[in-house]
Amino acid sequence: MSDAAAEIEAGLRALGERFREAFARAATEQDLRNAKAEVLGKSGDLTKLLKLMGKVPAEQKKSIGEQVNAVKADVESAFDARLGQLARALREADLTARPFDLTLPGRVPAPRGHLHPVTRVKDEILDIFRSLGFEISWGPEIDLEANNFEKLGFPPDHPATDMQDSFWVTVEGGRPDARVLLRTHTSTVQVREMSTHTPPMAIVSGGPVYRRDDDVTHSPMFHQIEGFLVAERVSFAELKGVLTAFAERLYGPGTPVRFRPSYFPFVEPGAEVDVGCVFCHADSEPAAGRGPRASCRVCKATGWLEILGCGMIHPAVFEHCGIDAEKYTGFAFGMGVERVAMLRYGIPDIRLLFENDPRFLAQF
Ligand code: PHE
């Protein structure tokens, strides 16, 4: 026998069954692949023997070649078998492992949330009115056209119904003469309360309202606070007193308040209320009425910020709600909550409030 043939046969004997033990010891797929490489890799034991084949004389090539190939096939099939075993063991461990306990607290404590800035401001405003003696009441976000417009004195097709560009709701099997919409303001609560209660009453309400509007200062959904008071001999003086007290509690003592005549179909007279600009007043001479400041972009250098609409409840509204307009008078006011929050926190774009980006909301 040639030297090369003898060397190969000796090598095969030396290799023997060692690879089987190595494969059995391999605990992971990586271990197993390493063990295989020691036999069949570039400088593996069997590869080295194969390299000697060239030197084996032709008449011995067949028998030596067969022996080498048989060992090689053994190595491959032992490898495949062990690989399958390892995969099954892994899967088995996975299936029989204790299930994840989703109720365990995380290692990093969950960050505590806080109320949304709009909710905070809304609650604060409601609290001020509650402390002034108003009761809280809630109304639905979907309401009848009559409660949102007609009973408040908007004639059918009044331009104001356009102005507030409503979201109409189709009610399956609903009555055509009882159209339904997402309320465009919280004044619906006035109608509902006055239709079901007898004066005296002082009520405040708040919640989402909807209009087809969408820009940096308007969102299709925003929040309003509505307040109204009905009793005998209520005058504009009480309205001024209540709203001035409110402005001082929200913006600080001495906050200037002014009433400008304005129009809403459900009040007469009606007014818009401005407060002295909370941004530029600090720099102004008190004698100069706290502004205007030429550089203030928030109040556009007027020194005033509009915060709400108000007025004496129109006698027609009382009549629509079954309240004796000869006996009772009252006032009502309504304001946007986002506007107060934007002024309070210096938020330039209303849409930021509703994108729910935690990087933004965490700042409040
Ligand atoms: N409902 C009015 C609006 O949304 C605000 C308002 C309420 C005005 C009550 C006067 C009295 O614009």
Short mmCIF file of C-alpha atoms and ligand atoms in Angstrom, two decimals:
data_model
loop_
_atom_site.label_atom_id
_atom_site.label_comp_id
_atom_site.label_asym_id
_atom_site.label_seq_id
_atom_site.Cartn_x
_atom_site.Cartn_y
_atom_site.Cartn_z
CA MET A 1 0.00 0.00 0.00
CA SER A 2 1.24 3.49 -0.83
CA ASP A 3 2.26 5.85 1.95
CA ALA A 4 -0.58 8.17 1.10
CA ALA A 5 -3.17 5.39 1.22
CA ALA A 6 -1.79 4.12 4.52
CA GLU A 7 -1.81 7.62 5.95
CA ILE A 8 -5.44 8.13 4.93
CA GLU A 9 -6.54 4.85 6.45
CA ALA A 10 -4.68 5.62 9.66
CA GLY A 11 -6.24 9.06 9.69
CA LEU A 12 -9.72 7.64 9.22
CA ARG A 13 -9.16 5.24 12.09
CA ALA A 14 -7.86 8.04 14.29
CA LEU A 15 -10.91 10.08 13.41
CA GLY A 16 -13.06 7.11 14.28
CA GLU A 17 -16.21 8.10 16.09
CA ARG A 18 -14.74 11.18 17.78
CA PHE A 19 -16.92 13.53 15.77
CA ARG A 20 -20.03 11.84 17.12
CA GLU A 21 -18.99 12.59 20.69
CA ALA A 22 -18.12 16.18 19.76
CA PHE A 23 -21.49 16.63 18.07
CA ALA A 24 -23.31 15.15 21.06
CA ARG A 25 -21.48 17.54 23.41
CA ALA A 26 -22.41 20.60 21.32
CA ALA A 27 -25.08 22.45 23.26
CA THR A 28 -25.85 25.12 20.72
CA GLU A 29 -26.04 25.32 16.97
CA GLN A 30 -22.85 27.40 16.98
CA ASP A 31 -20.96 24.77 19.02
CA LEU A 32 -22.18 22.15 16.58
CA ARG A 33 -21.03 24.10 13.54
CA ASN A 34 -17.64 24.62 15.16
CA ALA A 35 -17.33 20.90 15.83
CA LYS A 36 -18.24 20.13 12.23
CA ALA A 37 -15.63 22.61 10.99
CA GLU A 38 -12.97 20.69 12.88
CA VAL A 39 -13.70 17.72 10.64
CA LEU A 40 -14.91 19.16 7.36
CA GLY A 41 -13.73 22.78 7.51
CA LYS A 42 -10.85 24.18 5.45
CA SER A 43 -8.24 22.70 7.77
CA GLY A 44 -10.48 20.01 9.24
CA ASP A 45 -9.15 16.52 9.89
CA LEU A 46 -11.07 14.89 7.07
CA THR A 47 -10.27 17.71 4.64
CA LYS A 48 -6.58 17.17 5.32
CA LEU A 49 -6.94 13.47 4.48
CA LEU A 50 -8.85 14.31 1.29
CA LYS A 51 -5.94 16.45 0.16
CA LEU A 52 -3.77 13.31 0.14
CA MET A 53 -6.06 11.58 -2.38
CA GLY A 54 -4.02 12.97 -5.25
CA LYS A 55 -1.05 10.94 -4.13
CA VAL A 56 -2.94 7.67 -3.88
CA PRO A 57 -2.07 5.28 -6.76
CA ALA A 58 -4.88 4.70 -9.25
CA GLU A 59 -5.55 1.09 -8.31
CA GLN A 60 -6.21 2.06 -4.66
CA LYS A 61 -8.16 5.23 -5.38
CA LYS A 62 -11.52 3.51 -5.58
CA SER A 63 -11.39 1.71 -2.27
CA ILE A 64 -9.75 4.56 -0.35
CA GLY A 65 -12.13 7.05 -1.95
CA GLU A 66 -15.12 4.96 -0.89
CA GLN A 67 -13.88 4.83 2.69
CA VAL A 68 -13.33 8.58 2.82
CA ASN A 69 -16.73 9.30 1.26
CA ALA A 70 -18.47 6.94 3.67
CA VAL A 71 -16.94 8.77 6.64
CA LYS A 72 -17.84 12.11 5.09
CA ALA A 73 -21.45 10.99 4.67
CA ASP A 74 -21.48 9.78 8.30
CA VAL A 75 -20.25 13.17 9.48
CA GLU A 76 -22.92 14.98 7.44
CA SER A 77 -25.77 12.81 8.65
CA ALA A 78 -24.61 12.91 12.28
CA PHE A 79 -24.45 16.70 11.95
CA ASP A 80 -27.96 16.94 10.48
CA ALA A 81 -29.38 14.66 13.16
CA ARG A 82 -27.83 16.69 16.00
CA LEU A 83 -28.93 19.97 14.40
CA GLY A 84 -32.53 18.71 14.30
CA GLN A 85 -32.27 17.59 17.92
CA LEU A 86 -31.01 20.98 19.05
CA ALA A 87 -33.82 22.82 17.20
CA ARG A 88 -36.46 20.56 18.72
CA ALA A 89 -35.00 21.02 22.21
CA LEU A 90 -35.06 24.77 21.78
CA ARG A 91 -38.68 24.74 20.68
CA GLU A 92 -39.60 22.37 23.48
CA ALA A 93 -37.98 24.65 26.06
CA ASP A 94 -39.86 27.56 24.62
CA LEU A 95 -43.19 25.77 24.83
CA THR A 96 -42.74 24.41 28.33
CA ALA A 97 -41.14 27.56 29.79
CA ARG A 98 -43.19 29.41 32.38
CA PRO A 99 -45.36 31.88 30.48
CA PHE A 100 -44.48 35.56 30.62
CA ASP A 101 -46.15 37.20 33.58
CA LEU A 102 -47.52 40.32 31.99
CA THR A 103 -48.64 41.59 35.38
CA LEU A 104 -45.09 41.87 36.74
CA PRO A 105 -44.04 45.48 37.12
CA GLY A 106 -41.42 46.59 34.63
CA ARG A 107 -37.80 47.09 35.71
CA VAL A 108 -37.93 50.73 34.71
CA PRO A 109 -40.81 52.34 36.59
CA ALA A 110 -43.54 53.41 34.17
CA PRO A 111 -43.51 57.19 33.86
CA ARG A 112 -46.49 58.78 35.54
CA GLY A 113 -48.79 60.62 33.22
CA HIS A 114 -50.62 63.80 33.98
CA LEU A 115 -53.76 65.49 32.82
CA HIS A 116 -53.79 67.03 29.36
CA PRO A 117 -53.25 70.80 29.45
CA VAL A 118 -56.74 71.37 28.01
CA THR A 119 -58.29 69.24 30.76
CA ARG A 120 -56.28 71.08 33.40
CA VAL A 121 -57.39 74.49 32.17
CA LYS A 122 -61.00 73.31 31.75
CA ASP A 123 -61.09 71.96 35.32
CA GLU A 124 -59.52 75.13 36.64
CA ILE A 125 -62.11 77.34 34.93
CA LEU A 126 -64.98 75.11 36.10
CA ASP A 127 -63.58 75.25 39.64
CA ILE A 128 -63.55 79.04 39.61
CA PHE A 129 -67.22 79.15 38.65
CA ARG A 130 -68.09 76.43 41.14
CA SER A 131 -66.50 78.50 43.87
CA LEU A 132 -68.66 81.43 42.72
CA GLY A 133 -71.77 79.31 43.31
CA PHE A 134 -72.40 77.80 39.88
CA GLU A 135 -73.48 74.19 39.60
CA ILE A 136 -71.90 71.89 37.03
CA SER A 137 -74.00 70.18 34.39
CA TRP A 138 -73.14 68.22 31.26
CA GLY A 139 -74.83 67.96 27.89
CA PRO A 140 -74.45 65.54 25.00
CA GLU A 141 -71.99 66.18 22.16
CA ILE A 142 -74.60 65.09 19.62
CA ASP A 143 -77.74 67.16 19.87
CA LEU A 144 -80.83 68.27 18.00
CA GLU A 145 -80.59 71.15 15.57
CA ALA A 146 -83.33 72.80 17.62
CA ASN A 147 -81.20 72.85 20.78
CA ASN A 148 -78.12 74.03 18.94
CA PHE A 149 -79.75 76.71 16.73
CA GLU A 150 -83.53 77.28 16.62
CA LYS A 151 -84.33 77.61 20.29
CA LEU A 152 -81.34 79.91 20.67
CA GLY A 153 -82.92 82.23 18.13
CA PHE A 154 -80.98 81.32 15.01
CA PRO A 155 -83.63 81.48 12.29
CA PRO A 156 -83.51 78.58 9.81
CA ASP A 157 -80.74 79.24 7.28
CA HIS A 158 -79.38 82.08 9.37
CA PRO A 159 -75.86 82.82 8.13
CA ALA A 160 -74.58 81.90 11.59
CA THR A 161 -75.50 78.31 10.92
CA ASP A 162 -73.13 78.56 7.96
CA MET A 163 -70.55 80.45 9.95
CA GLN A 164 -70.34 77.58 12.37
CA ASP A 165 -70.23 75.10 9.51
CA SER A 166 -71.68 72.13 11.25
CA PHE A 167 -71.07 68.41 11.15
CA TRP A 168 -74.47 66.85 10.51
CA VAL A 169 -75.26 63.37 11.74
CA THR A 170 -77.42 61.00 9.74
CA VAL A 171 -79.73 59.07 12.02
CA GLU A 172 -81.00 55.81 10.57
CA GLY A 173 -84.80 56.08 10.66
CA GLY A 174 -84.52 59.55 12.23
CA ARG A 175 -87.27 62.13 11.79
CA PRO A 176 -86.54 64.54 8.93
CA ASP A 177 -87.86 67.41 11.06
CA ALA A 178 -85.48 66.60 13.92
CA ARG A 179 -82.07 66.98 12.40
CA VAL A 180 -79.09 66.00 14.50
CA LEU A 181 -75.56 67.43 14.57
CA LEU A 182 -72.36 67.55 16.57
CA ARG A 183 -73.00 70.58 18.77
CA THR A 184 -71.18 73.66 17.49
CA HIS A 185 -71.17 75.31 20.93
CA THR A 186 -72.05 74.51 24.53
CA SER A 187 -75.02 76.91 24.48
CA THR A 188 -77.12 73.77 23.89
CA VAL A 189 -76.76 73.18 27.65
CA GLN A 190 -78.60 76.46 28.32
CA VAL A 191 -81.57 75.22 26.28
CA ARG A 192 -81.56 71.80 27.91
CA GLU A 193 -81.32 73.09 31.48
CA MET A 194 -83.76 75.95 31.07
CA SER A 195 -86.28 73.60 29.42
CA THR A 196 -86.20 71.21 32.37
CA HIS A 197 -85.66 73.42 35.42
CA THR A 198 -87.25 76.48 36.93
CA PRO A 199 -85.17 79.51 37.96
CA PRO A 200 -83.26 80.50 39.94
CA MET A 201 -80.35 78.61 38.44
CA ALA A 202 -76.63 79.21 37.98
CA ILE A 203 -75.03 76.54 35.87
CA VAL A 204 -71.66 76.02 34.23
CA SER A 205 -70.81 73.32 31.72
CA GLY A 206 -67.89 72.38 29.55
CA GLY A 207 -66.87 69.94 26.89
CA PRO A 208 -66.04 69.32 23.26
CA VAL A 209 -67.74 71.20 20.42
CA TYR A 210 -67.30 70.73 16.68
CA ARG A 211 -66.99 73.03 13.70
CA ARG A 212 -65.62 72.64 10.20
CA ASP A 213 -62.52 74.68 10.86
CA ASP A 214 -58.87 73.73 10.70
CA ASP A 215 -55.89 76.09 10.95
CA VAL A 216 -53.31 77.24 13.51
CA THR A 217 -55.96 78.73 15.80
CA HIS A 218 -58.95 76.53 14.89
CA SER A 219 -59.45 72.82 15.30
CA PRO A 220 -62.53 70.87 14.10
CA MET A 221 -62.95 69.73 17.73
CA PHE A 222 -62.28 72.10 20.59
CA HIS A 223 -63.61 72.71 24.07
CA GLN A 224 -65.92 75.37 25.40
CA ILE A 225 -67.10 76.42 28.81
CA GLU A 226 -70.61 77.77 29.06
CA GLY A 227 -72.12 79.50 32.04
CA PHE A 228 -75.51 81.08 32.66
CA LEU A 229 -77.52 82.45 35.52
CA VAL A 230 -81.26 83.03 35.57
CA ALA A 231 -83.20 84.65 38.41
CA GLU A 232 -85.40 87.66 39.11
CA ARG A 233 -83.88 91.09 38.53
CA VAL A 234 -80.53 89.90 37.16
CA SER A 235 -78.82 92.74 35.32
CA PHE A 236 -75.74 93.34 33.21
CA ALA A 237 -74.06 94.51 36.45
CA GLU A 238 -74.12 90.94 37.78
CA LEU A 239 -72.69 89.68 34.50
CA LYS A 240 -69.84 92.18 34.73
CA GLY A 241 -69.26 91.32 38.37
CA VAL A 242 -69.08 87.58 37.78
CA LEU A 243 -66.83 87.80 34.72
CA THR A 244 -64.52 90.34 36.33
CA ALA A 245 -64.15 88.08 39.37
CA PHE A 246 -63.48 85.18 37.03
CA ALA A 247 -60.80 87.07 35.06
CA GLU A 248 -59.04 88.09 38.27
CA ARG A 249 -59.01 84.53 39.54
CA LEU A 250 -57.73 83.13 36.26
CA TYR A 251 -55.23 85.86 35.36
CA GLY A 252 -54.48 87.49 38.70
CA PRO A 253 -55.85 90.34 40.81
CA GLY A 254 -56.21 93.66 39.04
CA THR A 255 -56.47 92.11 35.57
CA PRO A 256 -58.21 94.76 33.44
CA VAL A 257 -61.46 93.61 31.82
CA ARG A 258 -63.42 95.35 29.10
CA PHE A 259 -66.77 94.62 27.50
CA ARG A 260 -67.23 95.39 23.79
CA PRO A 261 -70.70 95.29 22.21
CA SER A 262 -71.11 92.26 19.99
CA TYR A 263 -73.84 90.12 18.46
CA PHE A 264 -75.04 86.60 19.25
CA PRO A 265 -78.65 85.70 18.36
CA PHE A 266 -79.40 84.35 21.84
CA VAL A 267 -78.37 87.40 23.88
CA GLU A 268 -79.44 91.04 24.00
CA PRO A 269 -77.37 93.04 24.64
CA GLY A 270 -74.36 90.93 23.69
CA ALA A 271 -70.70 91.57 24.33
CA GLU A 272 -67.25 90.24 23.86
CA VAL A 273 -64.92 90.36 26.81
CA ASP A 274 -61.23 91.24 26.61
CA VAL A 275 -58.65 91.03 29.34
CA GLY A 276 -55.48 93.11 29.47
CA CYS A 277 -52.78 91.25 27.54
CA VAL A 278 -51.16 88.82 29.95
CA PHE A 279 -47.93 88.95 27.95
CA CYS A 280 -47.09 92.63 27.63
CA HIS A 281 -48.80 94.19 30.64
CA ALA A 282 -45.89 93.47 32.93
CA ASP A 283 -43.64 95.88 31.03
CA SER A 284 -46.18 98.68 30.80
CA GLU A 285 -46.71 101.65 33.04
CA PRO A 286 -49.75 100.94 35.22
CA ALA A 287 -50.92 104.46 34.38
CA ALA A 288 -50.83 103.59 30.70
CA GLY A 289 -53.41 100.87 31.26
CA ARG A 290 -50.86 98.05 30.96
CA GLY A 291 -50.18 98.36 27.27
CA PRO A 292 -50.45 98.39 24.32
CA ARG A 293 -46.92 97.33 23.55
CA ALA A 294 -45.75 97.89 20.02
CA SER A 295 -43.77 94.66 20.04
CA CYS A 296 -46.38 92.28 21.52
CA ARG A 297 -47.35 89.71 18.92
CA VAL A 298 -49.83 87.94 21.19
CA CYS A 299 -52.22 90.90 21.47
CA LYS A 300 -51.01 92.37 18.16
CA ALA A 301 -49.95 95.44 20.12
CA THR A 302 -53.54 96.23 21.14
CA GLY A 303 -52.93 95.46 24.81
CA TRP A 304 -56.12 93.34 24.91
CA LEU A 305 -56.96 89.69 24.44
CA GLU A 306 -60.46 88.53 23.60
CA ILE A 307 -61.45 85.64 25.88
CA LEU A 308 -65.20 85.14 25.68
CA GLY A 309 -68.66 86.02 24.40
CA CYS A 310 -71.53 86.92 26.70
CA GLY A 311 -74.76 88.84 27.11
CA MET A 312 -78.18 89.00 28.69
CA ILE A 313 -80.26 85.98 27.68
CA HIS A 314 -82.70 86.98 24.95
CA PRO A 315 -86.39 86.87 26.02
CA ALA A 316 -87.14 84.72 22.96
CA VAL A 317 -84.79 82.03 24.30
CA PHE A 318 -86.63 82.05 27.63
CA GLU A 319 -89.91 81.64 25.80
CA HIS A 320 -88.59 78.73 23.69
CA CYS A 321 -87.58 77.03 26.93
CA GLY A 322 -90.83 77.70 28.80
CA ILE A 323 -89.46 80.34 31.17
CA ASP A 324 -91.49 83.48 31.91
CA ALA A 325 -89.50 86.25 30.26
CA GLU A 326 -91.50 88.91 32.14
CA LYS A 327 -90.49 87.51 35.48
CA TYR A 328 -86.94 86.34 34.90
CA THR A 329 -83.76 87.76 33.45
CA GLY A 330 -80.34 86.20 33.16
CA PHE A 331 -76.97 86.25 31.58
CA ALA A 332 -74.86 83.72 29.68
CA PHE A 333 -71.28 83.48 28.59
CA GLY A 334 -69.16 81.07 26.57
CA MET A 335 -65.45 80.68 26.01
CA GLY A 336 -62.93 78.47 24.25
CA VAL A 337 -60.70 76.42 26.55
CA GLU A 338 -57.85 75.88 24.07
CA ARG A 339 -57.42 79.61 23.65
CA VAL A 340 -56.93 80.02 27.40
CA ALA A 341 -54.47 77.11 27.45
CA MET A 342 -52.56 78.49 24.45
CA LEU A 343 -52.23 81.90 26.12
CA ARG A 344 -51.33 80.35 29.45
CA TYR A 345 -48.58 78.11 28.09
CA GLY A 346 -47.50 80.14 25.06
CA ILE A 347 -48.59 77.44 22.58
CA PRO A 348 -48.47 78.84 19.03
CA ASP A 349 -50.53 76.21 17.16
CA ILE A 350 -53.77 74.67 18.44
CA ARG A 351 -53.09 71.45 16.54
CA LEU A 352 -50.15 70.66 18.84
CA LEU A 353 -52.70 70.06 21.57
CA PHE A 354 -54.30 67.16 19.71
CA GLU A 355 -51.37 65.40 18.06
CA ASN A 356 -50.66 63.61 21.36
CA ASP A 357 -46.90 63.77 20.94
CA PRO A 358 -45.52 62.95 24.40
CA ARG A 359 -42.49 65.19 23.77
CA PHE A 360 -44.90 68.10 23.58
CA LEU A 361 -47.35 67.04 26.29
CA ALA A 362 -44.57 66.26 28.78
CA GLN A 363 -43.70 69.95 28.90
CA PHE A 364 -46.81 70.87 30.89
N1 PHE B 1 -72.04 80.17 22.01
C1 PHE B 1 -71.24 81.31 21.62
C2 PHE B 1 -70.17 80.84 20.61
O1 PHE B 1 -69.89 79.67 20.55
C3 PHE B 1 -70.58 81.95 22.81
C4 PHE B 1 -71.57 82.61 23.72
C5 PHE B 1 -72.12 81.91 24.77
C6 PHE B 1 -71.93 83.93 23.52
C7 PHE B 1 -73.04 82.52 25.61
C8 PHE B 1 -72.82 84.54 24.34
C9 PHE B 1 -73.37 83.85 25.39
O2 PHE B 1 -69.60 81.61 19.90
#
